[in-house]
PDB file of C-alpha atoms in Angstrom:
ATOM      1  CA  UNK A   1       0.030   0.022  -0.042  1.00 57.00           C
ATOM      2  CA  UNK A   2       1.152   3.547  -0.714  1.00 64.00           C
ATOM      3  CA  UNK A   3       2.500   5.316   2.162  1.00 91.00           C
ATOM      4  CA  UNK A   4       1.960   8.734   0.796  1.00 95.00           C
ATOM      5  CA  UNK A   5      -1.054   9.373  -1.464  1.00 96.00           C
ATOM      6  CA  UNK A   6      -1.501  12.464  -3.607  1.00 96.00           C
ATOM      7  CA  UNK A   7      -4.750  12.043  -5.493  1.00 95.00           C
ATOM      8  CA  UNK A   8      -4.544  15.240  -7.729  1.00 95.00           C
ATOM      9  CA  UNK A   9      -2.242  14.691 -10.613  1.00 94.00           C
ATOM     10  CA  UNK A  10      -2.825  18.304 -11.793  1.00 95.00           C
ATOM     11  CA  UNK A  11      -4.502  21.438 -10.470  1.00 95.00           C
ATOM     12  CA  UNK A  12      -5.350  24.784 -11.843  1.00 97.00           C
ATOM     13  CA  UNK A  13      -5.711  28.014  -9.728  1.00 97.00           C
ATOM     14  CA  UNK A  14      -6.166  31.570 -10.712  1.00 97.00           C
ATOM     15  CA  UNK A  15      -3.619  34.159  -9.702  1.00 97.00           C
ATOM     16  CA  UNK A  16      -4.288  35.591  -6.142  1.00 97.00           C
ATOM     17  CA  UNK A  17      -6.531  32.799  -5.268  1.00 97.00           C
ATOM     18  CA  UNK A  18      -5.774  30.116  -2.646  1.00 97.00           C
ATOM     19  CA  UNK A  19      -5.360  26.439  -3.460  1.00 98.00           C
ATOM     20  CA  UNK A  20      -5.146  23.329  -1.407  1.00 98.00           C
ATOM     21  CA  UNK A  21      -3.040  20.425  -2.466  1.00 98.00           C
ATOM     22  CA  UNK A  22      -4.131  17.012  -0.841  1.00 98.00           C
ATOM     23  CA  UNK A  23      -1.890  14.523   0.872  1.00 98.00           C
ATOM     24  CA  UNK A  24      -2.763  11.529   2.927  1.00 97.00           C
ATOM     25  CA  UNK A  25      -0.472   9.044   4.553  1.00 96.00           C
ATOM     26  CA  UNK A  26      -0.211   5.883   6.134  1.00 94.00           C
ATOM     27  CA  UNK A  27       1.831   4.916   9.166  1.00 90.00           C
ATOM     28  CA  UNK A  28       1.523   2.997  12.372  1.00 87.00           C
ATOM     29  CA  UNK A  29       4.161   5.120  14.141  1.00 85.00           C
ATOM     30  CA  UNK A  30       3.248   7.698  16.634  1.00 86.00           C
ATOM     31  CA  UNK A  31       6.410   9.732  15.804  1.00 85.00           C
ATOM     32  CA  UNK A  32       6.809  11.042  12.150  1.00 88.00           C
ATOM     33  CA  UNK A  33       7.467  14.092  10.178  1.00 90.00           C
ATOM     34  CA  UNK A  34       5.643  15.472   7.084  1.00 94.00           C
ATOM     35  CA  UNK A  35       7.365  17.645   4.452  1.00 95.00           C
ATOM     36  CA  UNK A  36       6.226  19.531   1.365  1.00 97.00           C
ATOM     37  CA  UNK A  37       8.598  20.214  -1.538  1.00 97.00           C
ATOM     38  CA  UNK A  38       8.210  22.289  -4.633  1.00 97.00           C
ATOM     39  CA  UNK A  39       9.919  21.369  -7.903  1.00 96.00           C
ATOM     40  CA  UNK A  40       9.932  24.045 -10.569  1.00 95.00           C
ATOM     41  CA  UNK A  41      10.588  23.269 -14.189  1.00 92.00           C
ATOM     42  CA  UNK A  42      14.343  23.660 -13.613  1.00 89.00           C
ATOM     43  CA  UNK A  43      14.184  20.432 -11.626  1.00 89.00           C
ATOM     44  CA  UNK A  44      15.607  21.267  -8.257  1.00 89.00           C
ATOM     45  CA  UNK A  45      13.546  20.269  -5.298  1.00 94.00           C
ATOM     46  CA  UNK A  46      12.852  23.165  -2.793  1.00 94.00           C
ATOM     47  CA  UNK A  47      11.811  22.490   0.737  1.00 93.00           C
ATOM     48  CA  UNK A  48       8.639  24.448   1.677  1.00 96.00           C
ATOM     49  CA  UNK A  49       7.298  23.404   5.107  1.00 95.00           C
ATOM     50  CA  UNK A  50       7.425  20.737   7.825  1.00 93.00           C
ATOM     51  CA  UNK A  51       4.936  19.333  10.265  1.00 94.00           C
ATOM     52  CA  UNK A  52       5.879  17.075  13.100  1.00 91.00           C
ATOM     53  CA  UNK A  53       3.242  14.399  14.358  1.00 91.00           C
ATOM     54  CA  UNK A  54       3.400  16.012  17.848  1.00 90.00           C
ATOM     55  CA  UNK A  55       3.086  19.477  16.596  1.00 89.00           C
ATOM     56  CA  UNK A  56      -0.074  20.828  18.012  1.00 87.00           C
ATOM     57  CA  UNK A  57      -0.320  23.855  15.670  1.00 93.00           C
ATOM     58  CA  UNK A  58      -0.474  23.786  12.077  1.00 95.00           C
ATOM     59  CA  UNK A  59       2.773  24.731  10.434  1.00 95.00           C
ATOM     60  CA  UNK A  60       3.052  28.039   8.468  1.00 96.00           C
ATOM     61  CA  UNK A  61       5.928  29.510   6.358  1.00 95.00           C
ATOM     62  CA  UNK A  62       4.790  32.823   4.681  1.00 96.00           C
ATOM     63  CA  UNK A  63       2.028  32.092   2.106  1.00 97.00           C
ATOM     64  CA  UNK A  64       2.187  28.251   2.793  1.00 97.00           C
ATOM     65  CA  UNK A  65       0.403  26.448   5.541  1.00 97.00           C
ATOM     66  CA  UNK A  66      -0.059  22.853   6.251  1.00 97.00           C
ATOM     67  CA  UNK A  67      -3.559  21.656   7.252  1.00 96.00           C
ATOM     68  CA  UNK A  68      -2.669  18.820   9.453  1.00 96.00           C
ATOM     69  CA  UNK A  69      -5.392  16.476  10.517  1.00 96.00           C
ATOM     70  CA  UNK A  70      -3.929  13.640  12.463  1.00 94.00           C
ATOM     71  CA  UNK A  71      -6.894  11.375  12.967  1.00 94.00           C
ATOM     72  CA  UNK A  72      -7.634  11.584   9.174  1.00 95.00           C
ATOM     73  CA  UNK A  73      -3.907  11.071   8.391  1.00 96.00           C
ATOM     74  CA  UNK A  74      -3.912  14.094   6.041  1.00 97.00           C
ATOM     75  CA  UNK A  75      -1.403  16.792   5.623  1.00 97.00           C
ATOM     76  CA  UNK A  76      -2.755  19.224   2.956  1.00 98.00           C
ATOM     77  CA  UNK A  77      -0.665  22.049   1.740  1.00 98.00           C
ATOM     78  CA  UNK A  78      -2.445  25.559   1.306  1.00 98.00           C
ATOM     79  CA  UNK A  79      -1.013  28.195  -0.736  1.00 98.00           C
ATOM     80  CA  UNK A  80      -2.667  31.514  -0.343  1.00 96.00           C
ATOM     81  CA  UNK A  81      -2.577  34.277  -2.836  1.00 96.00           C
ATOM     82  CA  UNK A  82      -1.162  32.192  -5.684  1.00 97.00           C
ATOM     83  CA  UNK A  83       1.480  33.716  -7.889  1.00 97.00           C
ATOM     84  CA  UNK A  84       2.611  32.699 -11.346  1.00 97.00           C
ATOM     85  CA  UNK A  85       5.852  31.507  -9.922  1.00 96.00           C
ATOM     86  CA  UNK A  86       3.972  28.946  -7.732  1.00 98.00           C
ATOM     87  CA  UNK A  87       3.393  26.863 -11.042  1.00 98.00           C
ATOM     88  CA  UNK A  88       5.446  23.687 -10.300  1.00 97.00           C
ATOM     89  CA  UNK A  89       5.216  20.110  -9.109  1.00 97.00           C
ATOM     90  CA  UNK A  90       4.535  19.679  -5.461  1.00 98.00           C
ATOM     91  CA  UNK A  91       5.571  16.616  -3.501  1.00 97.00           C
ATOM     92  CA  UNK A  92       4.408  15.534  -0.036  1.00 97.00           C
ATOM     93  CA  UNK A  93       6.905  13.335   1.837  1.00 95.00           C
ATOM     94  CA  UNK A  94       6.963  11.464   5.182  1.00 92.00           C
ATOM     95  CA  UNK A  95       9.782  10.423   7.604  1.00 87.00           C
ATOM     96  CA  UNK A  96       9.047   7.541   9.939  1.00 77.00           C
ATOM     97  CA  UNK A  97      10.996   5.789  12.553  1.00 66.00           C
ATOM     98  CA  UNK A  98      10.386   2.529  11.197  1.00 52.00           C
ATOM     99  CA  UNK A  99      12.390   3.000   8.022  1.00 51.00           C
ATOM    100  CA  UNK A 100      15.484   1.900   9.846  1.00 51.00           C
ATOM    101  CA  UNK A 101      16.979   5.298  10.012  1.00 56.00           C
ATOM    102  CA  UNK A 102      15.277   8.475  10.839  1.00 47.00           C
ATOM    103  CA  UNK A 103      16.649  10.168   7.694  1.00 69.00           C
ATOM    104  CA  UNK A 104      14.779   8.398   5.007  1.00 80.00           C
ATOM    105  CA  UNK A 105      11.849  10.121   3.147  1.00 88.00           C
ATOM    106  CA  UNK A 106       8.963   8.558   1.269  1.00 91.00           C
ATOM    107  CA  UNK A 107       7.624  10.728  -1.360  1.00 94.00           C
ATOM    108  CA  UNK A 108       4.097  10.835  -3.118  1.00 95.00           C
ATOM    109  CA  UNK A 109       3.725  10.960  -6.711  1.00 95.00           C
ATOM    110  CA  UNK A 110       3.185  14.615  -6.914  1.00 96.00           C
ATOM    111  CA  UNK A 111       0.697  17.260  -7.843  1.00 97.00           C
ATOM    112  CA  UNK A 112       1.523  19.715 -10.866  1.00 97.00           C
ATOM    113  CA  UNK A 113      -0.045  23.051 -10.126  1.00 98.00           C
ATOM    114  CA  UNK A 114      -0.649  25.592 -12.839  1.00 97.00           C
ATOM    115  CA  UNK A 115      -1.409  28.979 -11.973  1.00 97.00           C
ATOM    116  CA  UNK A 116      -3.322  31.116 -14.442  1.00 96.00           C
ATOM    117  CA  UNK A 117      -4.046  34.860 -15.057  1.00 93.00           C
TER     118      UNK A 117
ATOM    119  CA  UNK B   1      23.441  28.310   1.971  1.00 68.00           C
ATOM    120  CA  UNK B   2      23.522  24.774   1.543  1.00 63.00           C
ATOM    121  CA  UNK B   3      24.779  23.449  -1.826  1.00 90.00           C
ATOM    122  CA  UNK B   4      24.249  20.237  -3.485  1.00 95.00           C
ATOM    123  CA  UNK B   5      25.901  19.963  -6.827  1.00 95.00           C
ATOM    124  CA  UNK B   6      25.652  17.190  -9.502  1.00 95.00           C
ATOM    125  CA  UNK B   7      28.113  16.565 -12.124  1.00 91.00           C
ATOM    126  CA  UNK B   8      25.799  16.866 -15.162  1.00 92.00           C
ATOM    127  CA  UNK B   9      22.593  18.333 -15.897  1.00 93.00           C
ATOM    128  CA  UNK B  10      22.067  16.199 -19.024  1.00 95.00           C
ATOM    129  CA  UNK B  11      23.699  12.861 -19.997  1.00 96.00           C
ATOM    130  CA  UNK B  12      23.266  10.517 -22.883  1.00 97.00           C
ATOM    131  CA  UNK B  13      24.833   7.111 -22.873  1.00 97.00           C
ATOM    132  CA  UNK B  14      24.585   3.841 -24.802  1.00 97.00           C
ATOM    133  CA  UNK B  15      23.265   0.577 -23.502  1.00 97.00           C
ATOM    134  CA  UNK B  16      25.877  -1.339 -21.646  1.00 97.00           C
ATOM    135  CA  UNK B  17      28.182   1.600 -20.728  1.00 97.00           C
ATOM    136  CA  UNK B  18      29.187   2.130 -17.290  1.00 97.00           C
ATOM    137  CA  UNK B  19      27.894   5.382 -15.959  1.00 97.00           C
ATOM    138  CA  UNK B  20      28.940   7.591 -13.114  1.00 97.00           C
ATOM    139  CA  UNK B  21      26.811  10.259 -11.532  1.00 97.00           C
ATOM    140  CA  UNK B  22      28.591  12.364  -9.076  1.00 97.00           C
ATOM    141  CA  UNK B  23      27.111  14.504  -6.182  1.00 97.00           C
ATOM    142  CA  UNK B  24      29.011  16.894  -3.859  1.00 97.00           C
ATOM    143  CA  UNK B  25      27.642  18.795  -0.911  1.00 96.00           C
ATOM    144  CA  UNK B  26      29.391  21.506   1.006  1.00 94.00           C
ATOM    145  CA  UNK B  27      27.570  21.540   4.409  1.00 88.00           C
ATOM    146  CA  UNK B  28      29.321  18.585   6.085  1.00 89.00           C
ATOM    147  CA  UNK B  29      26.031  16.622   6.043  1.00 89.00           C
ATOM    148  CA  UNK B  30      26.401  12.955   7.150  1.00 88.00           C
ATOM    149  CA  UNK B  31      23.578  11.576   5.005  1.00 89.00           C
ATOM    150  CA  UNK B  32      23.426  11.530   1.342  1.00 93.00           C
ATOM    151  CA  UNK B  33      20.740   9.944  -1.001  1.00 94.00           C
ATOM    152  CA  UNK B  34      20.242   9.016  -4.610  1.00 96.00           C
ATOM    153  CA  UNK B  35      16.594   9.068  -6.044  1.00 96.00           C
ATOM    154  CA  UNK B  36      15.197   8.502  -9.417  1.00 97.00           C
ATOM    155  CA  UNK B  37      12.076  10.415 -10.638  1.00 96.00           C
ATOM    156  CA  UNK B  38       9.764   9.206 -13.169  1.00 95.00           C
ATOM    157  CA  UNK B  39       6.503  10.692 -14.278  1.00 90.00           C
ATOM    158  CA  UNK B  40       3.613   9.312 -12.166  1.00 88.00           C
ATOM    159  CA  UNK B  41       6.006   7.465  -9.830  1.00 91.00           C
ATOM    160  CA  UNK B  42       7.345  10.436  -7.815  1.00 91.00           C
ATOM    161  CA  UNK B  43      10.678   9.958  -6.190  1.00 94.00           C
ATOM    162  CA  UNK B  44      11.973   6.668  -5.424  1.00 94.00           C
ATOM    163  CA  UNK B  45      15.117   6.090  -3.254  1.00 93.00           C
ATOM    164  CA  UNK B  46      17.826   4.060  -4.885  1.00 96.00           C
ATOM    165  CA  UNK B  47      20.427   4.116  -2.111  1.00 95.00           C
ATOM    166  CA  UNK B  48      21.590   6.156   0.750  1.00 91.00           C
ATOM    167  CA  UNK B  49      24.662   6.623   2.834  1.00 92.00           C
ATOM    168  CA  UNK B  50      24.857   7.742   6.581  1.00 87.00           C
ATOM    169  CA  UNK B  51      28.608   7.969   6.754  1.00 86.00           C
ATOM    170  CA  UNK B  52      31.751   7.572   4.755  1.00 90.00           C
ATOM    171  CA  UNK B  53      32.050   4.004   3.247  1.00 88.00           C
ATOM    172  CA  UNK B  54      28.566   3.210   4.694  1.00 89.00           C
ATOM    173  CA  UNK B  55      25.535   2.653   2.513  1.00 91.00           C
ATOM    174  CA  UNK B  56      22.144   1.113   2.614  1.00 90.00           C
ATOM    175  CA  UNK B  57      19.804  -0.054  -0.303  1.00 92.00           C
ATOM    176  CA  UNK B  58      16.663   2.032  -0.856  1.00 90.00           C
ATOM    177  CA  UNK B  59      13.531   0.830  -2.530  1.00 90.00           C
ATOM    178  CA  UNK B  60      14.907   0.175  -5.944  1.00 95.00           C
ATOM    179  CA  UNK B  61      18.740  -0.667  -5.733  1.00 96.00           C
ATOM    180  CA  UNK B  62      18.715  -3.188  -8.588  1.00 96.00           C
ATOM    181  CA  UNK B  63      21.149  -2.310 -11.357  1.00 96.00           C
ATOM    182  CA  UNK B  64      22.929   0.424  -9.262  1.00 97.00           C
ATOM    183  CA  UNK B  65      25.753   0.719  -6.963  1.00 97.00           C
ATOM    184  CA  UNK B  66      27.104   3.635  -4.946  1.00 97.00           C
ATOM    185  CA  UNK B  67      30.349   4.862  -3.620  1.00 96.00           C
ATOM    186  CA  UNK B  68      31.264   7.161  -0.752  1.00 96.00           C
ATOM    187  CA  UNK B  69      34.839   7.500  -0.055  1.00 95.00           C
ATOM    188  CA  UNK B  70      34.729  10.936   1.218  1.00 95.00           C
ATOM    189  CA  UNK B  71      32.093  12.737   3.412  1.00 94.00           C
ATOM    190  CA  UNK B  72      31.204  15.407   0.816  1.00 96.00           C
ATOM    191  CA  UNK B  73      30.841  12.947  -2.372  1.00 97.00           C
ATOM    192  CA  UNK B  74      28.392  10.365  -3.099  1.00 97.00           C
ATOM    193  CA  UNK B  75      28.481   8.520  -6.426  1.00 97.00           C
ATOM    194  CA  UNK B  76      25.876   6.580  -8.104  1.00 98.00           C
ATOM    195  CA  UNK B  77      27.147   3.909 -10.498  1.00 98.00           C
ATOM    196  CA  UNK B  78      25.160   2.117 -13.276  1.00 97.00           C
ATOM    197  CA  UNK B  79      27.419  -0.812 -14.089  1.00 94.00           C
ATOM    198  CA  UNK B  80      25.895  -1.614 -17.423  1.00 96.00           C
ATOM    199  CA  UNK B  81      23.309   1.100 -18.346  1.00 97.00           C
ATOM    200  CA  UNK B  82      19.919  -0.147 -19.823  1.00 97.00           C
ATOM    201  CA  UNK B  83      17.284   1.925 -21.551  1.00 97.00           C
ATOM    202  CA  UNK B  84      14.857   1.323 -18.453  1.00 97.00           C
ATOM    203  CA  UNK B  85      17.410   3.402 -16.391  1.00 98.00           C
ATOM    204  CA  UNK B  86      16.585   6.515 -18.562  1.00 98.00           C
ATOM    205  CA  UNK B  87      15.354   8.889 -15.855  1.00 97.00           C
ATOM    206  CA  UNK B  88      15.840  12.016 -13.832  1.00 96.00           C
ATOM    207  CA  UNK B  89      18.322  11.389 -11.067  1.00 97.00           C
ATOM    208  CA  UNK B  90      18.323  13.464  -7.843  1.00 97.00           C
ATOM    209  CA  UNK B  91      20.913  13.621  -5.227  1.00 96.00           C
ATOM    210  CA  UNK B  92      20.077  14.933  -1.696  1.00 94.00           C
ATOM    211  CA  UNK B  93      21.833  15.368   1.627  1.00 92.00           C
ATOM    212  CA  UNK B  94      20.816  16.040   5.191  1.00 88.00           C
ATOM    213  CA  UNK B  95      22.070  16.040   8.866  1.00 82.00           C
ATOM    214  CA  UNK B  96      21.896  12.891  10.764  1.00 71.00           C
ATOM    215  CA  UNK B  97      19.826  11.658  13.754  1.00 60.00           C
ATOM    216  CA  UNK B  98      16.492  11.219  14.804  1.00 53.00           C
ATOM    217  CA  UNK B  99      15.478  14.805  14.393  1.00 58.00           C
ATOM    218  CA  UNK B 100      12.504  14.481  12.223  1.00 60.00           C
ATOM    219  CA  UNK B 101      12.598  18.266  11.053  1.00 69.00           C
ATOM    220  CA  UNK B 102      15.936  17.675   9.180  1.00 75.00           C
ATOM    221  CA  UNK B 103      14.929  18.402   5.734  1.00 84.00           C
ATOM    222  CA  UNK B 104      16.787  17.008   2.771  1.00 89.00           C
ATOM    223  CA  UNK B 105      18.553  19.481   0.504  1.00 91.00           C
ATOM    224  CA  UNK B 106      18.526  18.544  -3.161  1.00 94.00           C
ATOM    225  CA  UNK B 107      20.925  19.063  -6.218  1.00 94.00           C
ATOM    226  CA  UNK B 108      19.500  20.178  -9.516  1.00 93.00           C
ATOM    227  CA  UNK B 109      19.143  16.709 -10.996  1.00 95.00           C
ATOM    228  CA  UNK B 110      20.738  14.811 -13.916  1.00 96.00           C
ATOM    229  CA  UNK B 111      18.532  13.891 -16.736  1.00 96.00           C
ATOM    230  CA  UNK B 112      20.055  10.549 -18.022  1.00 97.00           C
ATOM    231  CA  UNK B 113      19.029   9.010 -21.303  1.00 97.00           C
ATOM    232  CA  UNK B 114      20.265   5.658 -22.299  1.00 97.00           C
ATOM    233  CA  UNK B 115      19.963   4.848 -25.990  1.00 96.00           C
TER     234      UNK B 115
END
């Protein structure tokens, strides 16, 4: 079974609107971390935001926020006031204790976001 | 700023050739990773290393090997390249330990085509 599921292969959003990119995860661990990365057409992966499983507050970084619903095992990325430069692939990833070393990440298949005028 | 560099952005090789992909990081990170990225499959971990000369298999190690002789450098080796290894290869590095917030820093990627 997939550990990270991103069900939206592609999304469109108008400039200045907010958009939510979905991510659900599967783990039996109590301690884990969730990450979102952005990959522009240049190819480099850019870290956006992190949420720890014990964090009580939803993480925020500028225009990015993470809507963390632990009971539902979802960690959706919300981008407010979309800009043309937000057009990119977005990946959700998880780090679990069970992967043998705490450093390994498991990635979802990604969502391609296109921001339109 | 953390810098992860990869030796080539684009590479074209022939079937059966031995291929070396090099990755260098300048932040003294203990961990280094090699992923391949294919459309619809996301990033899949090939190998990673948590110390010099130490390595562990990831999810798809078949057909690949790695070398880490120095802390800053992690090489991915395709012993005999095949067309199904045509892909984007991404290198990453991170600090070690059980700190879940330690994000991975990525290089720009190498797009490898095997003819």
